[in-house]
Short mmCIF file of C-alpha atoms and ligand atoms in Angstrom, two decimals:
data_model
loop_
_atom_site.label_atom_id
_atom_site.label_comp_id
_atom_site.label_asym_id
_atom_site.label_seq_id
_atom_site.Cartn_x
_atom_site.Cartn_y
_atom_site.Cartn_z
CA MET A 1 0.00 0.00 0.00
CA PHE A 2 2.75 2.43 1.01
CA LYS A 3 6.05 2.66 -0.80
CA GLY A 4 9.49 4.19 -0.32
CA ILE A 5 9.75 7.26 1.90
CA THR A 6 6.00 7.18 2.70
CA LYS A 7 6.35 3.60 3.99
CA ARG A 8 9.39 4.55 6.08
CA TRP A 9 7.56 7.56 7.51
CA VAL A 10 4.46 5.48 8.34
CA LEU A 11 6.58 2.80 10.03
CA ASN A 12 9.10 5.01 11.82
CA THR A 13 7.20 8.17 12.64
CA LEU A 14 3.47 7.70 12.38
CA CYS A 15 3.40 4.35 14.22
CA ALA A 16 5.53 5.80 17.03
CA ILE A 17 3.35 8.93 17.31
CA VAL A 18 0.13 6.85 17.31
CA ALA A 19 1.60 4.53 19.96
CA VAL A 20 2.56 7.51 22.16
CA ILE A 21 -0.87 9.13 21.74
CA VAL A 22 -2.68 5.84 22.57
CA LEU A 23 -0.45 5.45 25.63
CA VAL A 24 -1.16 9.02 26.76
CA VAL A 25 -4.94 8.63 26.24
CA VAL A 26 -5.02 5.27 28.09
CA SER A 27 -2.89 6.63 30.97
CA LEU A 28 -4.95 9.81 31.27
CA SER A 29 -8.19 7.80 31.21
CA TYR A 30 -6.84 5.47 33.89
CA VAL A 31 -5.68 8.36 36.11
CA VAL A 32 -8.96 10.25 35.72
CA SER A 33 -11.14 7.18 36.38
CA THR A 34 -9.06 6.25 39.43
CA TYR A 35 -9.36 9.83 40.65
CA TYR A 36 -13.16 9.93 40.17
CA TYR A 37 -13.74 6.52 41.78
CA SER A 38 -11.45 7.26 44.72
CA SER A 39 -13.15 10.63 45.30
CA VAL A 40 -16.51 8.89 45.50
CA GLU A 41 -15.08 6.34 47.92
CA GLN A 42 -13.44 9.03 50.05
CA ASN A 43 -16.69 10.93 50.18
CA LEU A 44 -18.61 7.83 51.32
CA ASN A 45 -15.85 6.92 53.76
CA GLY A 46 -15.93 10.42 55.31
CA ARG A 47 -19.67 10.23 55.78
CA SER A 48 -19.44 6.74 57.29
CA VAL A 49 -16.78 7.92 59.79
CA GLU A 50 -18.95 10.85 60.80
CA PHE A 51 -22.05 8.67 61.30
CA ALA A 52 -20.08 5.89 63.05
CA ASN A 53 -18.71 8.46 65.55
CA ILE A 54 -22.23 9.40 66.50
CA LEU A 55 -23.42 5.82 66.90
CA SER A 56 -20.31 4.64 68.78
CA GLY A 57 -21.58 6.57 71.83
CA PHE A 58 -24.23 3.83 72.45
CA ARG A 59 -23.54 0.61 74.27
CA SER A 60 -25.54 -1.59 71.88
CA ASP A 61 -28.17 -1.36 69.17
CA MET A 62 -30.69 -2.36 71.77
CA ASP A 63 -30.43 1.03 73.54
CA GLN A 64 -33.72 2.84 73.63
CA THR A 65 -32.66 5.95 71.81
CA PHE A 66 -30.30 4.17 69.38
CA THR A 67 -32.79 3.57 66.56
CA SER A 68 -34.40 7.02 66.86
CA THR A 69 -30.97 8.75 66.83
CA ALA A 70 -29.90 6.74 63.78
CA ARG A 71 -33.19 7.46 62.00
CA ASP A 72 -32.99 11.18 62.81
CA TYR A 73 -29.47 11.37 61.49
CA VAL A 74 -30.33 9.51 58.30
CA GLU A 75 -33.48 11.47 57.63
CA ASN A 76 -31.84 14.84 58.24
CA SER A 77 -28.73 13.99 56.24
CA PRO A 78 -28.33 16.44 53.36
CA HIS A 79 -26.73 13.61 51.32
CA LYS A 80 -29.57 11.13 51.49
CA GLU A 81 -30.77 12.06 47.97
CA ARG A 82 -27.41 11.18 46.44
CA MET A 83 -26.55 8.09 48.46
CA GLU A 84 -28.32 5.33 50.26
CA ILE A 85 -27.53 5.23 53.99
CA THR A 86 -28.25 2.05 55.86
CA VAL A 87 -27.75 1.02 59.50
CA LEU A 88 -27.40 -2.74 60.01
CA SER A 89 -27.80 -4.42 63.35
CA HIS A 90 -25.18 -6.51 65.04
CA SER A 91 -26.74 -9.57 63.41
CA GLY A 92 -26.90 -7.99 59.95
CA ASP A 93 -30.61 -6.98 59.92
CA ILE A 94 -31.48 -3.63 58.43
CA LEU A 95 -32.47 -1.19 61.19
CA VAL A 96 -32.65 2.09 59.31
CA THR A 97 -32.45 2.94 55.63
CA SER A 98 -32.61 6.32 53.90
CA THR A 99 -34.75 5.01 51.03
CA GLY A 100 -37.45 3.78 53.37
CA PHE A 101 -37.49 0.43 51.54
CA THR A 102 -35.91 -2.64 52.93
CA PRO A 103 -33.39 -3.77 50.31
CA ASP A 104 -33.78 -7.13 48.68
CA LYS A 105 -32.06 -9.88 50.62
CA GLU A 106 -30.63 -11.14 47.31
CA GLU A 107 -28.75 -7.89 46.67
CA PRO A 108 -24.99 -8.54 46.92
CA MET A 109 -23.34 -6.94 49.98
CA PRO A 110 -19.73 -8.14 49.84
CA ASP A 111 -18.52 -4.90 51.51
CA TYR A 112 -20.54 -5.70 54.62
CA GLU A 113 -19.12 -9.24 54.81
CA SER A 114 -15.57 -7.97 54.26
CA ALA A 115 -15.91 -5.20 56.86
CA ARG A 116 -17.02 -7.71 59.43
CA ASN A 117 -14.03 -9.92 58.74
CA SER A 118 -11.52 -7.10 58.45
CA SER A 119 -9.54 -5.88 61.42
CA SER A 120 -10.07 -2.24 60.41
CA GLY A 121 -13.83 -2.77 60.33
CA TYR A 122 -14.05 -1.06 56.98
CA ALA A 123 -14.53 -2.34 53.42
CA LYS A 124 -15.62 -1.07 50.05
CA TRP A 125 -17.18 -2.69 47.00
CA VAL A 126 -17.65 -1.47 43.47
CA GLY A 127 -20.04 -3.58 41.43
CA LYS A 128 -23.43 -4.00 39.85
CA LEU A 129 -26.72 -4.46 41.62
CA SER A 130 -29.25 -6.97 40.33
CA SER A 131 -30.94 -4.01 38.55
CA GLY A 132 -27.76 -3.58 36.54
CA GLU A 133 -26.92 -0.27 38.20
CA LYS A 134 -23.26 0.26 39.01
CA VAL A 135 -22.58 1.35 42.58
CA THR A 136 -19.82 2.00 45.10
CA ALA A 137 -20.67 0.74 48.59
CA VAL A 138 -18.70 1.21 51.82
CA THR A 139 -19.44 -0.44 55.16
CA ARG A 140 -18.02 0.60 58.50
CA ILE A 141 -18.48 -1.50 61.64
CA VAL A 142 -19.39 0.69 64.61
CA LYS A 143 -17.84 -0.34 67.91
CA SER A 144 -18.50 1.03 71.40
CA SER A 145 -15.70 2.45 73.55
CA ASP A 146 -15.30 -0.96 75.26
CA GLY A 147 -14.78 -2.66 71.89
CA ASN A 148 -18.20 -4.28 71.42
CA THR A 149 -19.72 -4.25 67.94
CA ILE A 150 -22.83 -2.11 68.02
CA CYS A 151 -23.89 -2.04 64.41
CA ALA A 152 -22.67 -1.29 60.90
CA VAL A 153 -23.28 1.75 58.71
CA ARG A 154 -23.40 1.29 54.98
CA TYR A 155 -23.27 4.02 52.34
CA VAL A 156 -24.11 3.15 48.73
CA SER A 157 -23.76 5.63 45.89
CA SER A 158 -24.74 5.14 42.25
CA MET A 159 -21.83 5.50 39.82
CA GLU A 160 -24.00 6.41 36.84
CA ALA A 161 -23.39 10.17 37.01
CA THR A 162 -19.68 9.61 37.74
CA ASP A 163 -19.42 7.16 34.82
CA LYS A 164 -21.12 9.65 32.53
CA LEU A 165 -18.59 12.34 33.48
CA LEU A 166 -15.81 9.83 33.11
CA PHE A 167 -16.95 8.73 29.64
CA ALA A 168 -17.25 12.36 28.59
CA ALA A 169 -13.68 13.02 29.78
CA ILE A 170 -12.35 9.89 28.02
CA ALA A 171 -14.26 10.81 24.85
CA ILE A 172 -12.58 14.25 24.92
CA PHE A 173 -9.15 12.62 25.35
CA ILE A 174 -9.81 10.27 22.44
CA ALA A 175 -11.09 13.13 20.28
CA ILE A 176 -7.98 15.23 21.07
CA GLY A 177 -5.80 12.19 20.30
CA LEU A 178 -7.55 11.66 16.95
CA VAL A 179 -7.24 15.34 16.06
CA VAL A 180 -3.50 15.22 16.86
CA ILE A 181 -3.08 12.07 14.72
CA ALA A 182 -5.04 13.69 11.88
CA LEU A 183 -2.84 16.80 12.08
CA VAL A 184 0.31 14.67 12.10
CA ILE A 185 -0.93 12.71 9.05
CA LEU A 186 -1.85 15.93 7.25
CA SER A 187 1.44 17.69 7.91
CA GLY A 188 3.37 14.45 7.27
CA THR A 189 1.63 13.93 3.92
CA TYR A 190 2.39 17.51 2.91
CA PHE A 191 6.03 17.12 4.01
CA ILE A 192 6.47 13.78 2.23
CA ARG A 193 4.92 15.18 -0.94
CA SER A 194 7.31 18.11 -0.79
CA ILE A 195 10.18 15.59 -0.80
CA VAL A 196 8.87 12.74 -2.94
CA ARG A 197 7.67 14.93 -5.83
CA PRO A 198 10.92 16.83 -6.37
CA VAL A 199 12.94 13.64 -5.84
CA ARG A 200 10.93 12.00 -8.65
CA VAL A 201 11.55 14.99 -10.92
CA ILE A 202 15.27 14.93 -9.99
CA SER A 203 15.52 11.20 -10.66
CA ASP A 204 13.75 11.56 -14.07
CA THR A 205 16.06 14.42 -15.01
CA ALA A 206 19.14 12.48 -13.84
CA LYS A 207 18.04 9.59 -16.09
CA LYS A 208 17.74 11.98 -19.03
CA ILE A 209 21.22 13.36 -18.28
CA ALA A 210 22.58 9.81 -18.05
CA GLN A 211 21.14 9.19 -21.52
CA GLY A 212 23.07 12.18 -22.85
CA ASP A 213 20.45 14.94 -22.73
CA PHE A 214 22.65 17.61 -21.13
CA ASN A 215 20.05 20.32 -21.77
CA ALA A 216 17.71 18.70 -19.23
CA LYS A 217 17.06 21.18 -16.42
CA ILE A 218 15.15 21.01 -13.14
CA ASP A 219 13.03 23.97 -12.04
CA LYS A 220 14.07 24.87 -8.50
CA MET A 221 10.96 24.24 -6.37
CA TYR A 222 12.23 25.00 -2.87
CA ASP A 223 14.98 27.15 -1.44
CA ASP A 224 16.39 24.43 0.82
CA GLU A 225 18.49 21.24 0.61
CA ILE A 226 16.24 19.96 -2.22
CA GLY A 227 16.75 23.29 -4.00
CA ASP A 228 20.52 22.93 -3.53
CA LEU A 229 20.32 19.40 -4.99
CA CYS A 230 18.41 20.79 -8.03
CA ASP A 231 21.13 23.44 -8.45
CA SER A 232 23.88 20.80 -8.20
CA ILE A 233 22.17 18.56 -10.80
CA ASN A 234 21.67 21.55 -13.13
CA ASP A 235 25.34 22.53 -12.67
CA MET A 236 26.38 18.92 -13.27
CA ALA A 237 24.35 18.80 -16.53
CA LYS A 238 25.92 22.09 -17.61
CA GLU A 239 29.44 20.88 -16.82
CA LEU A 240 28.82 17.53 -18.54
CA GLY A 241 27.46 19.37 -21.57
CA ALA A 242 30.49 21.63 -21.64
CA SER A 243 32.94 18.74 -21.31
CA GLU A 244 31.03 16.80 -23.99
CA ARG A 245 31.37 19.80 -26.30
CA MET A 246 35.05 20.10 -25.35
CA LYS A 247 35.58 16.40 -26.08
CA ASN A 248 33.95 16.74 -29.50
CA ASP A 249 35.98 19.86 -30.26
CA PHE A 250 39.09 17.99 -29.12
CA ILE A 251 38.38 15.07 -31.44
CA SER A 252 37.79 17.39 -34.38
CA SER A 253 40.90 19.48 -33.55
CA VAL A 254 43.09 16.38 -33.22
CA SER A 255 41.69 14.90 -36.44
CA HIS A 256 42.39 18.18 -38.15
CA GLU A 257 45.90 18.34 -36.64
CA LEU A 258 46.61 14.83 -37.91
CA ARG A 259 45.06 15.38 -41.32
CA THR A 260 47.15 18.45 -42.26
CA PRO A 261 50.60 16.76 -42.12
CA LEU A 262 49.15 13.52 -43.52
CA THR A 263 47.74 15.40 -46.54
CA ALA A 264 51.14 17.00 -47.15
CA ILE A 265 52.98 13.69 -46.80
CA LYS A 266 50.49 11.87 -49.04
CA GLY A 267 50.58 14.67 -51.68
CA TRP A 268 54.36 14.73 -51.89
CA ALA A 269 54.66 10.96 -51.86
CA GLU A 270 52.19 10.75 -54.76
CA THR A 271 54.13 13.43 -56.69
CA MET A 272 57.35 11.48 -56.28
CA HIS A 273 55.66 8.23 -57.13
CA GLY A 274 54.14 9.64 -60.32
CA THR A 275 54.96 8.48 -63.86
CA GLU A 276 57.54 11.20 -64.36
CA LEU A 277 60.43 11.37 -61.98
CA PRO A 278 60.65 14.88 -60.44
CA ASP A 279 63.83 16.90 -60.77
CA LYS A 280 66.40 16.84 -57.96
CA ALA A 281 65.26 20.16 -56.40
CA THR A 282 61.57 19.10 -56.27
CA PHE A 283 62.58 15.69 -54.95
CA ASP A 284 64.68 17.25 -52.16
CA LYS A 285 61.88 19.69 -51.25
CA GLY A 286 59.39 16.79 -51.15
CA ILE A 287 61.59 14.67 -48.94
CA ASP A 288 62.22 17.70 -46.70
CA ILE A 289 58.48 18.31 -46.29
CA ILE A 290 57.76 14.62 -45.69
CA VAL A 291 60.42 14.54 -42.94
CA LYS A 292 59.16 17.79 -41.35
CA GLU A 293 55.53 16.76 -41.41
CA SER A 294 56.34 13.27 -40.06
CA THR A 295 58.22 14.95 -37.20
CA ARG A 296 55.14 17.12 -36.58
CA LEU A 297 52.94 14.01 -36.62
CA THR A 298 55.24 12.29 -34.14
CA GLY A 299 55.07 15.39 -31.93
CA ILE A 300 51.25 15.32 -31.98
CA VAL A 301 51.13 11.60 -31.20
CA GLU A 302 53.72 12.08 -28.41
CA GLU A 303 51.59 14.84 -26.96
CA LEU A 304 48.51 12.59 -27.07
CA LEU A 305 50.44 9.74 -25.45
CA ASP A 306 51.69 12.10 -22.76
CA PHE A 307 48.17 13.24 -22.18
CA SER A 308 46.91 9.68 -21.77
CA ARG A 309 49.84 8.93 -19.41
CA MET A 310 48.92 12.02 -17.43
CA GLN A 311 45.32 10.80 -17.20
CA ASN A 312 46.48 7.35 -16.02
CA GLU A 313 49.02 8.96 -13.71
CA SER A 314 51.66 6.80 -15.35
CA MET A 315 53.92 9.60 -16.59
CA ILE A 316 57.44 8.66 -15.47
CA LEU A 317 60.10 11.33 -15.19
CA ARG A 318 63.84 10.64 -15.29
CA PHE A 319 65.47 13.33 -13.21
CA GLU A 320 69.07 14.38 -13.80
CA LYS A 321 71.17 17.43 -13.08
CA LEU A 322 70.71 19.82 -16.00
CA ASP A 323 71.88 23.13 -17.32
CA ILE A 324 68.60 24.86 -18.09
CA LEU A 325 70.31 27.25 -20.54
CA ALA A 326 71.52 24.39 -22.74
CA GLU A 327 68.01 22.89 -22.97
CA LEU A 328 66.40 26.23 -23.70
CA ASP A 329 69.01 26.95 -26.35
CA GLU A 330 68.19 23.72 -28.15
CA VAL A 331 64.48 24.57 -28.19
CA LEU A 332 65.06 28.10 -29.42
CA TYR A 333 67.40 26.80 -32.12
CA MET A 334 64.51 24.70 -33.45
CA MET A 335 62.15 27.68 -33.31
CA ARG A 336 64.36 30.40 -34.79
CA ASP A 337 63.83 29.44 -38.46
CA ARG A 338 60.10 29.25 -37.96
CA ALA A 339 60.00 32.69 -36.34
CA ILE A 340 61.99 34.18 -39.20
CA SER A 341 59.81 32.50 -41.84
CA GLU A 342 56.66 33.78 -40.08
CA GLY A 343 58.13 37.30 -39.77
CA LYS A 344 58.19 37.32 -35.95
CA HIS A 345 60.98 38.54 -33.70
CA LEU A 346 62.34 35.98 -31.27
CA LEU A 347 64.44 37.81 -28.69
CA TYR A 348 66.57 35.95 -26.21
CA ASP A 349 69.00 37.61 -23.87
CA GLN A 350 71.06 34.62 -22.75
CA PRO A 351 72.63 35.02 -19.29
CA GLU A 352 76.17 33.82 -18.58
CA SER A 353 75.23 30.95 -16.33
CA MET A 354 72.44 29.56 -14.18
CA PRO A 355 72.37 27.20 -11.20
CA ALA A 356 71.77 23.58 -12.19
CA ILE A 357 68.31 22.12 -11.83
CA MET A 358 67.04 18.56 -11.37
CA ALA A 359 64.78 17.76 -14.29
CA ASP A 360 63.71 15.31 -16.97
CA LYS A 361 65.51 16.57 -20.09
CA ASN A 362 62.90 15.62 -22.70
CA LYS A 363 59.90 16.66 -20.66
CA LEU A 364 61.44 20.02 -19.83
CA LYS A 365 62.21 20.66 -23.50
CA GLN A 366 58.63 19.68 -24.30
CA VAL A 367 57.38 22.36 -21.85
CA PHE A 368 59.61 25.08 -23.38
CA LEU A 369 58.61 23.98 -26.89
CA ASN A 370 54.95 24.18 -26.05
CA ILE A 371 55.15 27.61 -24.42
CA VAL A 372 57.32 29.16 -27.18
CA ASP A 373 55.18 27.45 -29.84
CA ASN A 374 52.05 29.01 -28.32
CA ALA A 375 53.72 32.42 -28.08
CA LEU A 376 54.62 32.28 -31.80
CA LYS A 377 51.26 30.77 -32.77
CA TYR A 378 49.19 33.50 -31.12
CA THR A 379 51.47 36.41 -32.13
CA PRO A 380 50.94 38.01 -35.53
CA ALA A 381 53.76 38.82 -38.01
CA GLU A 382 56.02 41.65 -36.80
CA GLY A 383 55.15 40.70 -33.23
CA VAL A 384 57.81 40.05 -30.59
CA VAL A 385 58.37 36.95 -28.49
CA GLY A 386 60.89 37.50 -25.71
CA ILE A 387 62.57 34.93 -23.51
CA GLN A 388 64.25 35.76 -20.23
CA VAL A 389 65.92 33.52 -17.67
CA LEU A 390 66.31 34.81 -14.11
CA SER A 391 67.96 33.27 -11.11
CA GLU A 392 66.55 33.59 -7.59
CA SER A 393 67.89 32.24 -4.32
CA GLN A 394 66.25 28.82 -4.57
CA SER A 395 64.73 28.84 -8.03
CA VAL A 396 65.17 29.63 -11.68
CA ARG A 397 62.55 31.45 -13.71
CA VAL A 398 61.97 31.24 -17.45
CA ILE A 399 59.73 34.06 -18.66
CA VAL A 400 58.22 33.90 -22.15
CA THR A 401 56.49 37.14 -23.21
CA ASP A 402 54.64 37.79 -26.42
CA THR A 403 52.83 40.70 -28.03
CA GLY A 404 50.10 38.44 -29.38
CA CYS A 405 46.33 38.44 -29.20
CA GLY A 406 46.26 37.77 -25.44
CA ILE A 407 43.68 35.79 -23.47
CA ALA A 408 40.30 37.14 -22.26
CA PRO A 409 40.04 37.42 -18.43
CA ASP A 410 37.13 34.90 -18.45
CA ASP A 411 39.23 32.34 -20.34
CA LEU A 412 42.46 32.88 -18.39
CA PRO A 413 41.59 30.62 -15.42
CA ARG A 414 40.66 27.79 -17.81
CA VAL A 415 43.56 27.76 -20.28
CA LYS A 416 45.38 25.13 -18.21
CA ASP A 417 42.29 22.86 -18.29
CA LYS A 418 42.51 19.88 -20.60
CA PHE A 419 40.77 20.33 -24.00
CA PHE A 420 40.25 24.04 -23.39
CA LYS A 421 40.81 26.25 -26.41
CA ALA A 422 40.03 29.93 -26.21
CA ASN A 423 40.45 30.30 -29.93
CA GLN A 424 38.84 27.51 -31.97
CA SER A 425 40.08 28.84 -35.30
CA VAL A 426 43.79 28.40 -34.47
CA ARG A 427 45.34 24.95 -34.79
CA GLY A 428 45.95 23.05 -31.55
CA SER A 429 44.40 20.31 -29.46
CA GLY A 430 43.92 22.29 -26.23
CA ILE A 431 45.98 19.87 -24.12
CA GLY A 432 49.46 21.42 -24.46
CA LEU A 433 49.23 23.73 -21.43
CA ALA A 434 47.53 21.04 -19.32
CA ILE A 435 50.49 18.70 -19.96
CA ALA A 436 53.08 21.50 -19.48
CA ASP A 437 51.49 22.47 -16.15
CA GLU A 438 51.47 18.84 -14.98
CA ILE A 439 55.13 18.36 -15.93
CA VAL A 440 56.23 21.59 -14.19
CA GLN A 441 54.29 20.61 -11.07
CA LYS A 442 55.94 17.18 -11.07
CA HIS A 443 59.28 19.07 -11.03
CA GLY A 444 58.17 20.89 -7.88
CA GLY A 445 57.72 24.15 -9.76
CA ASN A 446 54.82 26.17 -11.09
CA LEU A 447 53.53 27.66 -14.31
CA GLU A 448 51.82 31.06 -14.19
CA ILE A 449 50.09 32.89 -17.00
CA GLU A 450 49.29 36.59 -17.14
CA SER A 451 47.56 38.03 -20.13
CA GLY A 452 45.56 40.92 -21.48
CA ILE A 453 43.54 41.06 -24.68
CA GLY A 454 45.53 42.97 -27.33
CA VAL A 455 48.47 43.39 -24.91
CA GLY A 456 50.04 39.95 -25.02
CA THR A 457 50.76 37.03 -22.77
CA THR A 458 53.49 36.29 -20.24
CA VAL A 459 54.12 32.72 -19.15
CA THR A 460 56.44 32.25 -16.15
CA ILE A 461 57.90 28.85 -15.40
CA THR A 462 59.51 28.58 -11.97
CA LEU A 463 61.72 25.56 -11.20
CA PRO A 464 63.62 24.78 -8.00
CA VAL A 465 67.41 24.69 -8.21
CA ALA A 466 69.19 21.37 -7.57
CA ASN A 467 70.60 20.80 -4.08
CA SER A 468 74.37 20.62 -4.62
P1 ADP B 1 46.55 24.62 -27.98
O1 ADP B 1 47.19 23.37 -28.46
O2 ADP B 1 45.14 24.82 -28.45
O3 ADP B 1 47.41 25.82 -28.12
P2 ADP B 1 47.18 24.87 -25.17
O4 ADP B 1 46.77 23.99 -24.03
O5 ADP B 1 48.62 25.01 -25.45
O6 ADP B 1 46.35 24.34 -26.41
O7 ADP B 1 46.57 26.27 -24.89
C1 ADP B 1 45.23 26.40 -24.48
C2 ADP B 1 44.63 27.71 -24.97
O8 ADP B 1 45.25 28.80 -24.30
C3 ADP B 1 44.86 27.97 -26.42
O9 ADP B 1 43.83 27.38 -27.20
C4 ADP B 1 44.86 29.49 -26.51
O10 ADP B 1 43.53 29.95 -26.66
C5 ADP B 1 45.35 29.92 -25.17
N1 ADP B 1 46.77 30.34 -25.22
C6 ADP B 1 47.84 29.64 -24.79
N2 ADP B 1 48.99 30.35 -24.97
C7 ADP B 1 48.61 31.54 -25.49
C8 ADP B 1 49.35 32.74 -25.90
N3 ADP B 1 50.66 32.81 -25.78
N4 ADP B 1 48.61 33.76 -26.38
C9 ADP B 1 47.28 33.68 -26.48
N5 ADP B 1 46.53 32.61 -26.14
C10 ADP B 1 47.21 31.55 -25.65
#
């Protein structure tokens, strides 16, 4: 009948609340009925003590004035309308009764029997008469000052009015209990609905997201934990959508990157394989391009492999003591021709010497290549790319500055993210800086980028010096 959260709420909360309310109602009813019944008994007991005190002044029930005194008392008692007062002789015969009728001999009188047998000379009985009427009866044995039993006084009161009051009180308790349970069910149902409904919507949306619909969005229904969950799921869908787009862009960029050198290699290979043999100059140019483009291809594949190693955390570095200037020189040597052919100025003010660093030779060169390659790539012809190496007490800094297009402030924090490309129209896979940053960090250094649109970009690589 009930499912999920509703079932848990019914079992854990509602059942406990109902049990507590039932317990409270039963306890209250018990306390109130005990109180009512004991007040009736106390009342009867008080009267019986008062009457017994009067009668205990006689020596026996045979005294001349005994019966008339008892009758006077009974007849003038203000309580005689509400209770039956009886005086029983020593032998149990009825001497005086407030009703004027001699009660039926068959009527049960266990209180009288008990009082006679009890040492206190007092007993009470709550039960039903043969008429079906419920009564409380108390009997007190009256003794003279020398200890002889004179008579017994018996007070009987109907419990009908008391029971009516009692039932009314219990009915009120039960009604209050039912109202409380109804309120709990009402508020509980509202509360559960306010959880179950949004959870269903969230779960449906999460399924859609899992199936690849990253545009799925949940309308925020409440400004609470559920609302926060909606926000998180919406953010998650947005992030997944963005990374899906990035992944697709990455695949198309990489395919494009691979296709360009492959087209050149294939074109030149076909030219050389044609029916007519090309002249020596064309042949040399073709071979030169094939070698260059193959080297570029290898570079791209190496970068991809590095990226996958970085993802698997299986990139292994071989540290050795290095002269940073020698490594940088090699990289700049490779870049100089390109800068000249692209009409860009590559300025390098080489210092005399630098403290040695502990680094992986190839990986470090890869970082420099990537940074200088970016600087040249994003700087137009006639632009300047400057390289500076500075020594500090415990570190060495390589600063690469360009006068290129720069990076927008919104994009700047994300350029080191994998697959991120601020400029989709320029060649590149968007993983170069992510790998460079990882490598520099593995060397215990850091890579910082400052940039301004139209001003240029400055990349600072800081590496710790080797402990001699
Ligand atoms: P890519 O292979 O696309 O260059 P990178 O990870 O090396 O990938 O760089 C990420 C992005 O950062 C680039 O797409 C580019 O938008 C931006 N970027 C990096 N270096 C520079 C620079 N020197 N000038 C301007 N933008 C740059």
